[in-house]
Amino acid sequence: MTAPTTLSQDELKTLVGQAALHYVVPGEIVGVGTGSTVNKFIDALATIKDSIRGAVSSSEASTARLQALGIPVFDANEVERLSVYIDGADEIDGAGYMVKGGGAALTREKIVAALAERFVCIADESKLVPALGAFPLPVEVIPMAAAQIVRRFAAMGGQATLRCKDGQPLVTDNGQHILDVRGLSIAEPLAFESQVNQWPGVVTVGVFAHQKAHVCLLGTAQGVRTLQF
Ligand SMILES: O=C[C@H](O)[C@H](O)[C@H](O)COP(=O)(O)O
């Protein structure tokens, strides 16, 4: 597929959202992520909704959009496996490791991704990076543990701040808080994810290494580039 060089970031998102339909298995339930790129995918999915059973959603926001478009949404507990999970990313590297959670949906995203045989990441080309770490790393935390987790990140050179919305700590779909951590170098994503996951009070760290992408549909000025990992 070719695209003129004048496509905006929004148009690139539309392009990859539509390209992701190719990975949806007819007659099945599809795993659906969260974010502005996924919103394009959901809109595209609505055009083939009669050929699928429905979706498992990773956020209240995606659930609302899916349902508004007439796509049935199943609880994750009703599903044993999914062929495919389609989601965006804040960063993705050349191995398919990602940073996610810019939209605060990282925990449910990881849960739904873990049900899927294949993770298809959809992103515009600004998300492809040589190494993870430039985007502030989202970490969902239990509020009473926030200060000690901030100190643990400081000890490894990171500056963690509490994400706020309208002057108040942002509350996730799970009733928890988000820390955004700047200044980290995530040279070994698998080891980093395992390490931070063990800290008491961490609900989910936004490094997706154990649930990495298998495919990335990257929107570029030249069209959709497919990366396989
Ligand atoms: O919590 C949000 C998710 O991880 C999103 O998939 C990620 O932030 C990318 O979102 P967008 O497509 O809006 O850039």
PDB file of C-alpha atoms and ligand atoms in Angstrom:
ATOM      1  CA  MET A   1       0.000   0.000   0.000  1.00  0.00           C
ATOM      2  CA  THR A   2       1.467   3.399  -0.885  1.00  0.00           C
ATOM      3  CA  ALA A   3       0.683   6.735   0.693  1.00  0.00           C
ATOM      4  CA  PRO A   4       1.486  10.293  -0.316  1.00  0.00           C
ATOM      5  CA  THR A   5       4.164  12.012   1.756  1.00  0.00           C
ATOM      6  CA  THR A   6       1.677  14.606   3.035  1.00  0.00           C
ATOM      7  CA  LEU A   7      -0.180  12.271   5.404  1.00  0.00           C
ATOM      8  CA  SER A   8      -0.668  13.675   8.895  1.00  0.00           C
ATOM      9  CA  GLN A   9       0.004  11.641  12.033  1.00  0.00           C
ATOM     10  CA  ASP A  10      -3.750  11.195  12.386  1.00  0.00           C
ATOM     11  CA  GLU A  11      -4.000   9.852   8.836  1.00  0.00           C
ATOM     12  CA  LEU A  12      -1.119   7.446   9.486  1.00  0.00           C
ATOM     13  CA  LYS A  13      -3.049   6.151  12.493  1.00  0.00           C
ATOM     14  CA  THR A  14      -6.110   5.628  10.303  1.00  0.00           C
ATOM     15  CA  LEU A  15      -3.992   3.742   7.794  1.00  0.00           C
ATOM     16  CA  VAL A  16      -2.583   1.283  10.335  1.00  0.00           C
ATOM     17  CA  GLY A  17      -5.959   0.952  12.071  1.00  0.00           C
ATOM     18  CA  GLN A  18      -7.443  -0.197   8.787  1.00  0.00           C
ATOM     19  CA  ALA A  19      -4.456  -2.414   7.953  1.00  0.00           C
ATOM     20  CA  ALA A  20      -4.948  -4.275  11.243  1.00  0.00           C
ATOM     21  CA  LEU A  21      -8.257  -5.697   9.959  1.00  0.00           C
ATOM     22  CA  HIS A  22      -6.147  -8.150   7.980  1.00  0.00           C
ATOM     23  CA  TYR A  23      -5.195  -9.853  11.285  1.00  0.00           C
ATOM     24  CA  VAL A  24      -8.747 -10.197  12.618  1.00  0.00           C
ATOM     25  CA  VAL A  25      -9.939 -13.803  12.444  1.00  0.00           C
ATOM     26  CA  PRO A  26     -13.543 -14.157  11.167  1.00  0.00           C
ATOM     27  CA  GLY A  27     -15.931 -15.742  13.656  1.00  0.00           C
ATOM     28  CA  GLU A  28     -13.674 -15.021  16.637  1.00  0.00           C
ATOM     29  CA  ILE A  29     -13.341 -12.554  19.488  1.00  0.00           C
ATOM     30  CA  VAL A  30     -10.583  -9.988  19.032  1.00  0.00           C
ATOM     31  CA  GLY A  31      -8.509  -8.382  21.781  1.00  0.00           C
ATOM     32  CA  VAL A  32      -8.686  -4.599  21.602  1.00  0.00           C
ATOM     33  CA  GLY A  33      -6.250  -2.135  23.164  1.00  0.00           C
ATOM     34  CA  THR A  34      -6.630   1.528  24.022  1.00  0.00           C
ATOM     35  CA  GLY A  35      -5.631   4.900  22.628  1.00  0.00           C
ATOM     36  CA  SER A  36      -5.957   7.191  19.644  1.00  0.00           C
ATOM     37  CA  THR A  37      -4.513   4.646  17.188  1.00  0.00           C
ATOM     38  CA  VAL A  38      -6.747   1.871  18.504  1.00  0.00           C
ATOM     39  CA  ASN A  39      -9.731   4.188  18.136  1.00  0.00           C
ATOM     40  CA  LYS A  40      -9.030   4.147  14.389  1.00  0.00           C
ATOM     41  CA  PHE A  41      -8.902   0.353  14.514  1.00  0.00           C
ATOM     42  CA  ILE A  42     -12.207   0.188  16.386  1.00  0.00           C
ATOM     43  CA  ASP A  43     -13.816   2.394  13.752  1.00  0.00           C
ATOM     44  CA  ALA A  44     -12.493   0.074  11.046  1.00  0.00           C
ATOM     45  CA  LEU A  45     -13.600  -3.002  13.003  1.00  0.00           C
ATOM     46  CA  ALA A  46     -17.146  -1.668  13.045  1.00  0.00           C
ATOM     47  CA  THR A  47     -17.249  -2.046   9.252  1.00  0.00           C
ATOM     48  CA  ILE A  48     -16.778  -5.830   9.582  1.00  0.00           C
ATOM     49  CA  LYS A  49     -18.589  -6.317  12.894  1.00  0.00           C
ATOM     50  CA  ASP A  50     -21.000  -8.890  11.479  1.00  0.00           C
ATOM     51  CA  SER A  51     -18.093 -11.219  10.704  1.00  0.00           C
ATOM     52  CA  ILE A  52     -16.710 -11.366  14.273  1.00  0.00           C
ATOM     53  CA  ARG A  53     -18.161 -12.531  17.613  1.00  0.00           C
ATOM     54  CA  GLY A  54     -17.008  -9.446  19.441  1.00  0.00           C
ATOM     55  CA  ALA A  55     -14.122  -8.042  21.439  1.00  0.00           C
ATOM     56  CA  VAL A  56     -12.359  -8.202  24.784  1.00  0.00           C
ATOM     57  CA  SER A  57     -11.512  -4.636  25.715  1.00  0.00           C
ATOM     58  CA  SER A  58      -8.593  -3.194  27.681  1.00  0.00           C
ATOM     59  CA  SER A  59     -10.302  -0.067  29.058  1.00  0.00           C
ATOM     60  CA  GLU A  60     -13.593   1.579  29.870  1.00  0.00           C
ATOM     61  CA  ALA A  61     -12.893   4.034  27.031  1.00  0.00           C
ATOM     62  CA  SER A  62     -12.452   1.307  24.398  1.00  0.00           C
ATOM     63  CA  THR A  63     -15.463  -0.570  25.755  1.00  0.00           C
ATOM     64  CA  ALA A  64     -17.625   2.522  25.366  1.00  0.00           C
ATOM     65  CA  ARG A  65     -16.441   3.065  21.789  1.00  0.00           C
ATOM     66  CA  LEU A  66     -16.890  -0.607  20.838  1.00  0.00           C
ATOM     67  CA  GLN A  67     -20.387  -0.742  22.284  1.00  0.00           C
ATOM     68  CA  ALA A  68     -21.415   2.554  20.715  1.00  0.00           C
ATOM     69  CA  LEU A  69     -20.505   1.038  17.346  1.00  0.00           C
ATOM     70  CA  GLY A  70     -22.510  -2.131  18.047  1.00  0.00           C
ATOM     71  CA  ILE A  71     -19.595  -4.490  18.741  1.00  0.00           C
ATOM     72  CA  PRO A  72     -20.323  -6.926  21.618  1.00  0.00           C
ATOM     73  CA  VAL A  73     -17.781  -6.727  24.446  1.00  0.00           C
ATOM     74  CA  PHE A  74     -16.890  -9.850  26.445  1.00  0.00           C
ATOM     75  CA  ASP A  75     -15.374  -9.929  29.929  1.00  0.00           C
ATOM     76  CA  ALA A  76     -11.782 -11.212  29.894  1.00  0.00           C
ATOM     77  CA  ASN A  77     -12.843 -13.966  32.310  1.00  0.00           C
ATOM     78  CA  GLU A  78     -15.208 -15.382  29.692  1.00  0.00           C
ATOM     79  CA  VAL A  79     -12.377 -16.008  27.253  1.00  0.00           C
ATOM     80  CA  GLU A  80      -9.595 -18.606  27.423  1.00  0.00           C
ATOM     81  CA  ARG A  81      -7.580 -17.493  24.448  1.00  0.00           C
ATOM     82  CA  LEU A  82      -7.595 -14.941  21.668  1.00  0.00           C
ATOM     83  CA  SER A  83      -5.938 -15.342  18.288  1.00  0.00           C
ATOM     84  CA  VAL A  84      -4.963 -11.741  18.203  1.00  0.00           C
ATOM     85  CA  TYR A  85      -4.636  -8.621  20.347  1.00  0.00           C
ATOM     86  CA  ILE A  86      -4.364  -5.274  18.573  1.00  0.00           C
ATOM     87  CA  ASP A  87      -2.994  -2.257  20.383  1.00  0.00           C
ATOM     88  CA  GLY A  88      -0.875   0.856  20.018  1.00  0.00           C
ATOM     89  CA  ALA A  89       2.338   1.771  21.821  1.00  0.00           C
ATOM     90  CA  ASP A  90       4.175   4.800  23.114  1.00  0.00           C
ATOM     91  CA  GLU A  91       7.484   3.322  21.989  1.00  0.00           C
ATOM     92  CA  ILE A  92       8.467   0.139  20.174  1.00  0.00           C
ATOM     93  CA  ASP A  93      12.005  -1.055  19.494  1.00  0.00           C
ATOM     94  CA  GLY A  94      13.484  -3.291  16.824  1.00  0.00           C
ATOM     95  CA  ALA A  95      12.781  -6.433  18.860  1.00  0.00           C
ATOM     96  CA  GLY A  96       9.076  -5.715  19.438  1.00  0.00           C
ATOM     97  CA  TYR A  97       9.561  -4.596  23.049  1.00  0.00           C
ATOM     98  CA  MET A  98       7.318  -1.674  23.936  1.00  0.00           C
ATOM     99  CA  VAL A  99       6.577   1.068  26.422  1.00  0.00           C
ATOM    100  CA  LYS A 100       2.837   1.512  26.942  1.00  0.00           C
ATOM    101  CA  GLY A 101       0.490   3.259  29.319  1.00  0.00           C
ATOM    102  CA  GLY A 102       0.421   6.823  28.046  1.00  0.00           C
ATOM    103  CA  GLY A 103      -3.359   6.479  28.236  1.00  0.00           C
ATOM    104  CA  ALA A 104      -3.214   4.839  31.701  1.00  0.00           C
ATOM    105  CA  ALA A 105      -4.610   1.531  30.401  1.00  0.00           C
ATOM    106  CA  LEU A 106      -1.427  -0.537  30.760  1.00  0.00           C
ATOM    107  CA  THR A 107      -2.687  -3.046  33.331  1.00  0.00           C
ATOM    108  CA  ARG A 108      -5.744  -4.180  31.435  1.00  0.00           C
ATOM    109  CA  GLU A 109      -3.754  -4.048  28.211  1.00  0.00           C
ATOM    110  CA  LYS A 110      -1.215  -6.490  29.622  1.00  0.00           C
ATOM    111  CA  ILE A 111      -3.981  -8.751  30.903  1.00  0.00           C
ATOM    112  CA  VAL A 112      -5.721  -8.937  27.527  1.00  0.00           C
ATOM    113  CA  ALA A 113      -2.412  -9.250  25.665  1.00  0.00           C
ATOM    114  CA  ALA A 114      -1.568 -12.250  27.847  1.00  0.00           C
ATOM    115  CA  LEU A 115      -4.662 -14.046  26.503  1.00  0.00           C
ATOM    116  CA  ALA A 116      -3.561 -13.627  22.917  1.00  0.00           C
ATOM    117  CA  GLU A 117      -1.391 -15.774  20.693  1.00  0.00           C
ATOM    118  CA  ARG A 118      -0.323 -12.784  18.648  1.00  0.00           C
ATOM    119  CA  PHE A 119       0.185  -9.124  19.582  1.00  0.00           C
ATOM    120  CA  VAL A 120      -0.189  -6.815  16.610  1.00  0.00           C
ATOM    121  CA  CYS A 121       1.091  -3.339  17.412  1.00  0.00           C
ATOM    122  CA  ILE A 122      -0.249  -0.465  15.333  1.00  0.00           C
ATOM    123  CA  ALA A 123       1.719   2.761  15.409  1.00  0.00           C
ATOM    124  CA  ASP A 124       2.850   5.723  13.388  1.00  0.00           C
ATOM    125  CA  GLU A 125       6.568   5.844  12.630  1.00  0.00           C
ATOM    126  CA  SER A 126       7.327   8.325  15.427  1.00  0.00           C
ATOM    127  CA  LYS A 127       6.910   5.397  17.872  1.00  0.00           C
ATOM    128  CA  LEU A 128       9.769   3.280  16.481  1.00  0.00           C
ATOM    129  CA  VAL A 129      12.898   3.858  18.591  1.00  0.00           C
ATOM    130  CA  PRO A 130      16.388   2.350  18.711  1.00  0.00           C
ATOM    131  CA  ALA A 131      16.069   1.798  22.488  1.00  0.00           C
ATOM    132  CA  LEU A 132      13.248   2.231  25.009  1.00  0.00           C
ATOM    133  CA  GLY A 133      13.373   5.027  27.564  1.00  0.00           C
ATOM    134  CA  ALA A 134      12.768   8.432  25.992  1.00  0.00           C
ATOM    135  CA  PHE A 135       9.019   8.297  26.657  1.00  0.00           C
ATOM    136  CA  PRO A 136       8.316   8.680  30.406  1.00  0.00           C
ATOM    137  CA  LEU A 137       7.683   5.152  31.646  1.00  0.00           C
ATOM    138  CA  PRO A 138       4.152   4.682  33.059  1.00  0.00           C
ATOM    139  CA  VAL A 139       3.849   2.492  36.151  1.00  0.00           C
ATOM    140  CA  GLU A 140       0.497   1.753  37.795  1.00  0.00           C
ATOM    141  CA  VAL A 141       0.905   1.662  41.572  1.00  0.00           C
ATOM    142  CA  ILE A 142      -1.097   1.130  44.734  1.00  0.00           C
ATOM    143  CA  PRO A 143      -1.297   4.668  46.199  1.00  0.00           C
ATOM    144  CA  MET A 144       0.127   3.755  49.642  1.00  0.00           C
ATOM    145  CA  ALA A 145       3.296   2.435  47.983  1.00  0.00           C
ATOM    146  CA  ALA A 146       3.889   5.422  45.684  1.00  0.00           C
ATOM    147  CA  ALA A 147       6.579   7.184  47.758  1.00  0.00           C
ATOM    148  CA  GLN A 148       8.725   4.086  48.235  1.00  0.00           C
ATOM    149  CA  ILE A 149       8.462   3.255  44.525  1.00  0.00           C
ATOM    150  CA  VAL A 150       9.532   6.825  43.681  1.00  0.00           C
ATOM    151  CA  ARG A 151      12.618   6.256  45.884  1.00  0.00           C
ATOM    152  CA  ARG A 152      13.416   2.930  44.203  1.00  0.00           C
ATOM    153  CA  PHE A 153      13.335   4.584  40.777  1.00  0.00           C
ATOM    154  CA  ALA A 154      15.504   7.450  42.059  1.00  0.00           C
ATOM    155  CA  ALA A 155      18.086   4.865  43.165  1.00  0.00           C
ATOM    156  CA  MET A 156      18.311   3.659  39.564  1.00  0.00           C
ATOM    157  CA  GLY A 157      18.515   7.221  38.169  1.00  0.00           C
ATOM    158  CA  GLY A 158      14.857   7.793  37.321  1.00  0.00           C
ATOM    159  CA  GLN A 159      12.650  10.712  38.291  1.00  0.00           C
ATOM    160  CA  ALA A 160       9.119   9.494  39.002  1.00  0.00           C
ATOM    161  CA  THR A 161       6.167  11.876  39.212  1.00  0.00           C
ATOM    162  CA  LEU A 162       2.555  11.200  40.039  1.00  0.00           C
ATOM    163  CA  ARG A 163       0.306  11.628  37.001  1.00  0.00           C
ATOM    164  CA  CYS A 164      -2.432  14.174  37.642  1.00  0.00           C
ATOM    165  CA  LYS A 165      -5.601  15.160  35.868  1.00  0.00           C
ATOM    166  CA  ASP A 166      -7.519  18.342  36.629  1.00  0.00           C
ATOM    167  CA  GLY A 167      -5.205  18.994  39.585  1.00  0.00           C
ATOM    168  CA  GLN A 168      -5.875  15.607  41.204  1.00  0.00           C
ATOM    169  CA  PRO A 169      -3.999  12.297  41.012  1.00  0.00           C
ATOM    170  CA  LEU A 170      -5.287  10.418  37.993  1.00  0.00           C
ATOM    171  CA  VAL A 171      -7.301   7.351  39.002  1.00  0.00           C
ATOM    172  CA  THR A 172      -7.078   4.391  36.617  1.00  0.00           C
ATOM    173  CA  ASP A 173      -9.920   2.056  35.605  1.00  0.00           C
ATOM    174  CA  ASN A 174      -8.615  -0.151  38.434  1.00  0.00           C
ATOM    175  CA  GLY A 175      -8.811   2.601  41.055  1.00  0.00           C
ATOM    176  CA  GLN A 176      -5.022   3.046  41.307  1.00  0.00           C
ATOM    177  CA  HIS A 177      -2.463   5.748  40.485  1.00  0.00           C
ATOM    178  CA  ILE A 178       0.157   6.197  37.749  1.00  0.00           C
ATOM    179  CA  LEU A 179       3.794   7.235  38.133  1.00  0.00           C
ATOM    180  CA  ASP A 180       5.598   8.550  35.044  1.00  0.00           C
ATOM    181  CA  VAL A 181       9.328   7.908  35.215  1.00  0.00           C
ATOM    182  CA  ARG A 182      11.835   9.991  33.275  1.00  0.00           C
ATOM    183  CA  GLY A 183      15.570   9.501  32.837  1.00  0.00           C
ATOM    184  CA  LEU A 184      15.645   5.706  32.714  1.00  0.00           C
ATOM    185  CA  SER A 185      17.734   3.708  30.320  1.00  0.00           C
ATOM    186  CA  ILE A 186      15.956   0.429  29.612  1.00  0.00           C
ATOM    187  CA  ALA A 187      18.771  -1.532  28.007  1.00  0.00           C
ATOM    188  CA  GLU A 188      17.384  -4.947  28.969  1.00  0.00           C
ATOM    189  CA  PRO A 189      13.594  -4.751  28.815  1.00  0.00           C
ATOM    190  CA  LEU A 190      12.902  -8.344  29.945  1.00  0.00           C
ATOM    191  CA  ALA A 191      15.099  -8.065  33.026  1.00  0.00           C
ATOM    192  CA  PHE A 192      13.853  -4.543  33.796  1.00  0.00           C
ATOM    193  CA  GLU A 193      10.200  -5.608  33.620  1.00  0.00           C
ATOM    194  CA  SER A 194      10.825  -8.612  35.890  1.00  0.00           C
ATOM    195  CA  GLN A 195      12.715  -6.476  38.413  1.00  0.00           C
ATOM    196  CA  VAL A 196      10.152  -3.690  38.739  1.00  0.00           C
ATOM    197  CA  ASN A 197       7.267  -6.180  38.803  1.00  0.00           C
ATOM    198  CA  GLN A 198       8.646  -7.526  42.076  1.00  0.00           C
ATOM    199  CA  TRP A 199       8.496  -4.259  43.978  1.00  0.00           C
ATOM    200  CA  PRO A 200       5.661  -4.243  46.503  1.00  0.00           C
ATOM    201  CA  GLY A 201       2.894  -1.925  45.377  1.00  0.00           C
ATOM    202  CA  VAL A 202       3.667  -2.075  41.666  1.00  0.00           C
ATOM    203  CA  VAL A 203       0.529  -3.170  39.846  1.00  0.00           C
ATOM    204  CA  THR A 204       1.967  -3.044  36.339  1.00  0.00           C
ATOM    205  CA  VAL A 205       5.089  -1.601  34.765  1.00  0.00           C
ATOM    206  CA  GLY A 206       4.602  -0.151  31.295  1.00  0.00           C
ATOM    207  CA  VAL A 207       7.441  -2.136  29.716  1.00  0.00           C
ATOM    208  CA  PHE A 208       5.855  -4.838  27.557  1.00  0.00           C
ATOM    209  CA  ALA A 209       8.704  -7.291  27.097  1.00  0.00           C
ATOM    210  CA  HIS A 210       7.151 -10.549  28.291  1.00  0.00           C
ATOM    211  CA  GLN A 211       4.060  -9.548  26.286  1.00  0.00           C
ATOM    212  CA  LYS A 212       5.968  -8.080  23.371  1.00  0.00           C
ATOM    213  CA  ALA A 213       4.646  -7.441  19.876  1.00  0.00           C
ATOM    214  CA  HIS A 214       4.890 -10.193  17.269  1.00  0.00           C
ATOM    215  CA  VAL A 215       4.042  -7.838  14.423  1.00  0.00           C
ATOM    216  CA  CYS A 216       4.121  -4.060  14.108  1.00  0.00           C
ATOM    217  CA  LEU A 217       2.143  -2.241  11.444  1.00  0.00           C
ATOM    218  CA  LEU A 218       4.020   1.022  11.164  1.00  0.00           C
ATOM    219  CA  GLY A 219       2.454   3.996   9.404  1.00  0.00           C
ATOM    220  CA  THR A 220       5.104   5.753   7.335  1.00  0.00           C
ATOM    221  CA  ALA A 221       5.161   8.362   4.591  1.00  0.00           C
ATOM    222  CA  GLN A 222       5.710   5.468   2.176  1.00  0.00           C
ATOM    223  CA  GLY A 223       2.709   3.498   3.463  1.00  0.00           C
ATOM    224  CA  VAL A 224       2.272   0.701   6.008  1.00  0.00           C
ATOM    225  CA  ARG A 225       5.505  -1.099   6.850  1.00  0.00           C
ATOM    226  CA  THR A 226       5.108  -4.541   8.437  1.00  0.00           C
ATOM    227  CA  LEU A 227       7.750  -5.475  10.998  1.00  0.00           C
ATOM    228  CA  GLN A 228       7.882  -9.094  12.230  1.00  0.00           C
ATOM    229  CA  PHE A 229       9.626  -9.956  15.470  1.00  0.00           C
TER     230      PHE A 229
HETATM  231  O1  LIG B   1      -2.514   3.348  27.996  1.00  0.00           O
HETATM  232  C1  LIG B   1      -2.507   3.550  26.792  1.00  0.00           C
HETATM  233  C2  LIG B   1      -1.916   2.677  25.797  1.00  0.00           C
HETATM  234  O2  LIG B   1      -0.780   1.973  26.179  1.00  0.00           O
HETATM  235  C3  LIG B   1      -1.806   3.217  24.371  1.00  0.00           C
HETATM  236  O3  LIG B   1      -1.845   2.093  23.554  1.00  0.00           O
HETATM  237  C4  LIG B   1      -0.564   4.010  24.090  1.00  0.00           C
HETATM  238  O4  LIG B   1      -0.469   5.089  25.003  1.00  0.00           O
HETATM  239  C5  LIG B   1      -0.545   4.544  22.653  1.00  0.00           C
HETATM  240  O5  LIG B   1      -1.604   5.429  22.483  1.00  0.00           O
HETATM  241  P1  LIG B   1      -1.788   6.291  21.175  1.00  0.00           P
HETATM  242  O6  LIG B   1      -2.185   5.361  20.078  1.00  0.00           O
HETATM  243  O7  LIG B   1      -2.877   7.276  21.522  1.00  0.00           O
HETATM  244  O8  LIG B   1      -0.492   6.990  20.898  1.00  0.00           O
END
